CSV table of C-alpha atoms in Angstrom, one decimal:
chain,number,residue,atom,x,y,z
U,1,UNK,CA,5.4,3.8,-1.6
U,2,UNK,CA,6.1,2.2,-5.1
U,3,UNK,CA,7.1,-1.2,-6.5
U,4,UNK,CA,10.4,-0.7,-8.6
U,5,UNK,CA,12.1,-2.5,-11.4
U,6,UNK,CA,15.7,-1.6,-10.3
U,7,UNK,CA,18.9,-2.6,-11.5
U,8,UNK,CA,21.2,-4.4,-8.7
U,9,UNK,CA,22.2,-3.4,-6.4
U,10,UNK,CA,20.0,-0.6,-5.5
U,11,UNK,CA,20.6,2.7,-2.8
U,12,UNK,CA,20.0,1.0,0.5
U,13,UNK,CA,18.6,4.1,2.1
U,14,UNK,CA,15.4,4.8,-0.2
U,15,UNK,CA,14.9,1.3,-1.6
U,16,UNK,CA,14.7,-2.3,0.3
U,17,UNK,CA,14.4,-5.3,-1.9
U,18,UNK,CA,13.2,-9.3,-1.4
U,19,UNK,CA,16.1,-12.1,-1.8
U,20,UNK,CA,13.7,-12.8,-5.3
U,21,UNK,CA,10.9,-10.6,-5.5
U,22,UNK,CA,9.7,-6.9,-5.4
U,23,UNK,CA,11.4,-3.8,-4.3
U,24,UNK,CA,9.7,-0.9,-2.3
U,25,UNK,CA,11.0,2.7,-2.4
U,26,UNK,CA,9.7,5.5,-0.2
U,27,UNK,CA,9.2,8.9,-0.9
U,28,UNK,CA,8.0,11.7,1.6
U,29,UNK,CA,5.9,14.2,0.0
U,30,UNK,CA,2.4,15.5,0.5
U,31,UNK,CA,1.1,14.4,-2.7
U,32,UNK,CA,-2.7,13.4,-4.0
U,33,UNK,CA,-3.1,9.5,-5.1
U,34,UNK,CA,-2.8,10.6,-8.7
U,35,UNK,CA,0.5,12.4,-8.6
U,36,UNK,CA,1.8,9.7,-5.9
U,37,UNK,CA,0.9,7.0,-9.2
U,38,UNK,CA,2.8,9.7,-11.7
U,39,UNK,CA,5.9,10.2,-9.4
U,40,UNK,CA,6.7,6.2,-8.9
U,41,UNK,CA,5.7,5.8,-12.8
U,42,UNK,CA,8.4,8.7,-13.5
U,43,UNK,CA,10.9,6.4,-11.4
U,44,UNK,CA,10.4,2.8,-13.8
U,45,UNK,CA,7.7,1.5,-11.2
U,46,UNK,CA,4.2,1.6,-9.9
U,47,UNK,CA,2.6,2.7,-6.6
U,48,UNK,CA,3.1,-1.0,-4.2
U,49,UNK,CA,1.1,-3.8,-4.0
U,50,UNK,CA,0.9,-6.6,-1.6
U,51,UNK,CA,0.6,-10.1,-2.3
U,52,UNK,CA,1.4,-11.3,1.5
U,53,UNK,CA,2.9,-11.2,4.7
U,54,UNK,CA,6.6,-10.9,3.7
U,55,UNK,CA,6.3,-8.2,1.3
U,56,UNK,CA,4.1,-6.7,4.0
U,57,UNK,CA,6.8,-6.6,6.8
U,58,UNK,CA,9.6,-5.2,4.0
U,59,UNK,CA,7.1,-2.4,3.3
U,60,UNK,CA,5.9,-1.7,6.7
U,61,UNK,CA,10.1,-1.6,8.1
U,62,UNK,CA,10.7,0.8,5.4
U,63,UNK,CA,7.9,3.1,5.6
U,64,UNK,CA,8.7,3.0,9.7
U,65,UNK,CA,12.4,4.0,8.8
U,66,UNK,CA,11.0,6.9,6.5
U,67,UNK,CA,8.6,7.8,8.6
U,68,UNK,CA,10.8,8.3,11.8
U,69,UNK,CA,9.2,10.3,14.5
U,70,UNK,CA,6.4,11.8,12.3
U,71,UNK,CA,4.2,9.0,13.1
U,72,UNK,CA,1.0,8.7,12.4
U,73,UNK,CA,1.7,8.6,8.7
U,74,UNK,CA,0.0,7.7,5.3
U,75,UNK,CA,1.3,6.4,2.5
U,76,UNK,CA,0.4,6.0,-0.9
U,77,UNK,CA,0.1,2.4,-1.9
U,78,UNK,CA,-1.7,1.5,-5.3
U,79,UNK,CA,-5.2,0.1,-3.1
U,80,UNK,CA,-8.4,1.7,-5.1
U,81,UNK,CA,-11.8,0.7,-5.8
U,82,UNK,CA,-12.9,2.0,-9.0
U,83,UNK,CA,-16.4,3.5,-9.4
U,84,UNK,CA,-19.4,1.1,-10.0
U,85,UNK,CA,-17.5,-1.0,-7.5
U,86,UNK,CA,-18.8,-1.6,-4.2
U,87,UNK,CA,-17.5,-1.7,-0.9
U,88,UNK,CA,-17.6,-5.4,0.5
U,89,UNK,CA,-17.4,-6.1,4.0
U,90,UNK,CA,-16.7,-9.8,3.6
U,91,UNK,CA,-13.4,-9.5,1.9
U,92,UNK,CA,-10.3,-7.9,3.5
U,93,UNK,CA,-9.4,-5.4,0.7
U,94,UNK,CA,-13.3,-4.1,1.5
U,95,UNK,CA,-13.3,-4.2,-2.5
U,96,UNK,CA,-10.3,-2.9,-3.4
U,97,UNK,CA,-7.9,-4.1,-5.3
U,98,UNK,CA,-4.4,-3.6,-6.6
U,99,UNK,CA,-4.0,-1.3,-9.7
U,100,UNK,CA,-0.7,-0.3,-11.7
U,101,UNK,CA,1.2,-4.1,-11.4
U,102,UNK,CA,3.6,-3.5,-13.9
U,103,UNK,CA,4.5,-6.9,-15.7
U,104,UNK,CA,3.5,-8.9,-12.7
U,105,UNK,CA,-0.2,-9.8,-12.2
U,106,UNK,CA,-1.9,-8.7,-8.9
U,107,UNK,CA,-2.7,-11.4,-6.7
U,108,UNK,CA,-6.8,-12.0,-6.8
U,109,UNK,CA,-6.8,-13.9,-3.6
U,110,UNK,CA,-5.7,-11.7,-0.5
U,111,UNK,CA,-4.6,-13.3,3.0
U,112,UNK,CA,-6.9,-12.6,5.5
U,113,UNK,CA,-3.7,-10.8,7.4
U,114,UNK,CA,-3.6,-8.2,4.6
U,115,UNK,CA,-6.7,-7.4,6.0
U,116,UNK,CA,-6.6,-4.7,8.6
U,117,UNK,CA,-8.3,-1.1,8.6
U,118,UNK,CA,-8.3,1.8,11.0
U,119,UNK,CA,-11.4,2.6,9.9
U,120,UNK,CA,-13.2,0.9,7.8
U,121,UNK,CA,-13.8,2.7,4.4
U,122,UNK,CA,-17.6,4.3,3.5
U,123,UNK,CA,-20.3,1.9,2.1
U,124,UNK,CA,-20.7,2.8,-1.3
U,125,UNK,CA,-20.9,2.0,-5.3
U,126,UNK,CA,-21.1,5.0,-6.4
U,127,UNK,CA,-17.4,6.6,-6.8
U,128,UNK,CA,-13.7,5.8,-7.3
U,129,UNK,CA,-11.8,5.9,-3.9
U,130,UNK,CA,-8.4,5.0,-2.8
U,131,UNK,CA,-6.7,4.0,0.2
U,132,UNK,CA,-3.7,4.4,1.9
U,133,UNK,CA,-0.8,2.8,4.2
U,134,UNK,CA,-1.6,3.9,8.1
U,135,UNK,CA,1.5,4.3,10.3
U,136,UNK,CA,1.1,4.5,13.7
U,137,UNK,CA,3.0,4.7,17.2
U,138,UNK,CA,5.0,1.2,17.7
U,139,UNK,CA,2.5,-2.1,18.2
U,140,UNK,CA,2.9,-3.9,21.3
U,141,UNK,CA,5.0,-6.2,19.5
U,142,UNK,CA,7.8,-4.0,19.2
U,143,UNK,CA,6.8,-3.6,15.3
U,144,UNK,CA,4.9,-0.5,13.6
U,145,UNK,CA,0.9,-0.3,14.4
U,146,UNK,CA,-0.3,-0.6,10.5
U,147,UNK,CA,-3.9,-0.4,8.6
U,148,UNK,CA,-5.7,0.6,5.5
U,149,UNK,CA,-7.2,4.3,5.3
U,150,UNK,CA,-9.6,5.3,2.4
C-alpha cells in the first residue's frame, strides 16, 4: 500500500484519496518489504502511513476492494522497527514506527485505535523487523477484520 503525491484527479480504481489529505494506492504482488518500499518510491510515493482513524478506514476499504475474495491478505505498509529498537508492549505500534513520510512528518503520537495486532510481534532488540496490513474475512460490523502482522 503506498502514500502518493498524485496530480488531480487520480484513476479511481487503483488510488482513493482524502477531501485534503493523503492518497493510498494498492498494488497486488508478492513482493518482500524492501521491493514493496522501491516499487511505491518508483510510483512518486512511499509505502503508507497512518496518522488516524480516517486515513485508516480509506486504506482498509481499498485494500478490501483489492483484496476481493483472496482474503486473508497482507499488505505492505511502511510499519518497521529498526534494529537496536525494542519491542514495547505498552504502546500500540509495539515500537514501530512509520518510515519513508515523504515531505510530511510521521505522527509521533499514535491513537490507541491504530493499535490492533493479530499477533503480537516477537520480544526483541536485537534486529530490524517490519510489519504488515492483516486482511481478514468481514468483521461483525459489516467492515474488513484488520491488524498489524510482523
Amino acid at each position: 500500500a503506498c502514500a502518493l503525491v498524485l496530480p488531480s484527479p487520480p484513476p479511481r480504481a487503483a488510488v482513493r484519496c482524502q477531501a485534503a489529505g493523503a492518497c493510498f494506492s494498492a498494488h497486488l504482488a508478492n513482493e518482500t518489504y524492501t521491493n514493496a518500499s522501491a516499487a511505491c518510491g518508483g510510483r512518486r510515493g512511499n509505502l503508507a502511513w497512518l496518522s488516524g482513524e480516517p486515513e485508516l478506514r480509506l486504506l482498509l476499504g481499498l485494500l478490501a476492494d483489492a483484496a476481493a475474495g483472496s482474503a486473508p491478505s497482507l499488505f505492505w505498509v511502511g510499519l518497521k522497527r529498526n534494529a537496536f529498537a525494542c519491542t514495547d508492549e505498552g504502546q500500540p505500534l509495539r515500537g514501530f514506527s512509520w518510515e519513508g513520510t515523504g515531505s510530511g512528518a510521521a505522527p509521533q503520537e499514535v491513537p490507541a485505535a491504530l493499535g490492533r495486532w493479530v499477533k503480537e510481534p516477537v520480544r526483541s532488540c536485537l534486529a530490524a523487523r517490519c510489519a504488515g496490513l492483516h486482511l481478514a474475512a468481514a468483521a461483525p460490523d459489516g467492515g474488513p477484520s484488520w491488524g498489524w502482522k510482523e
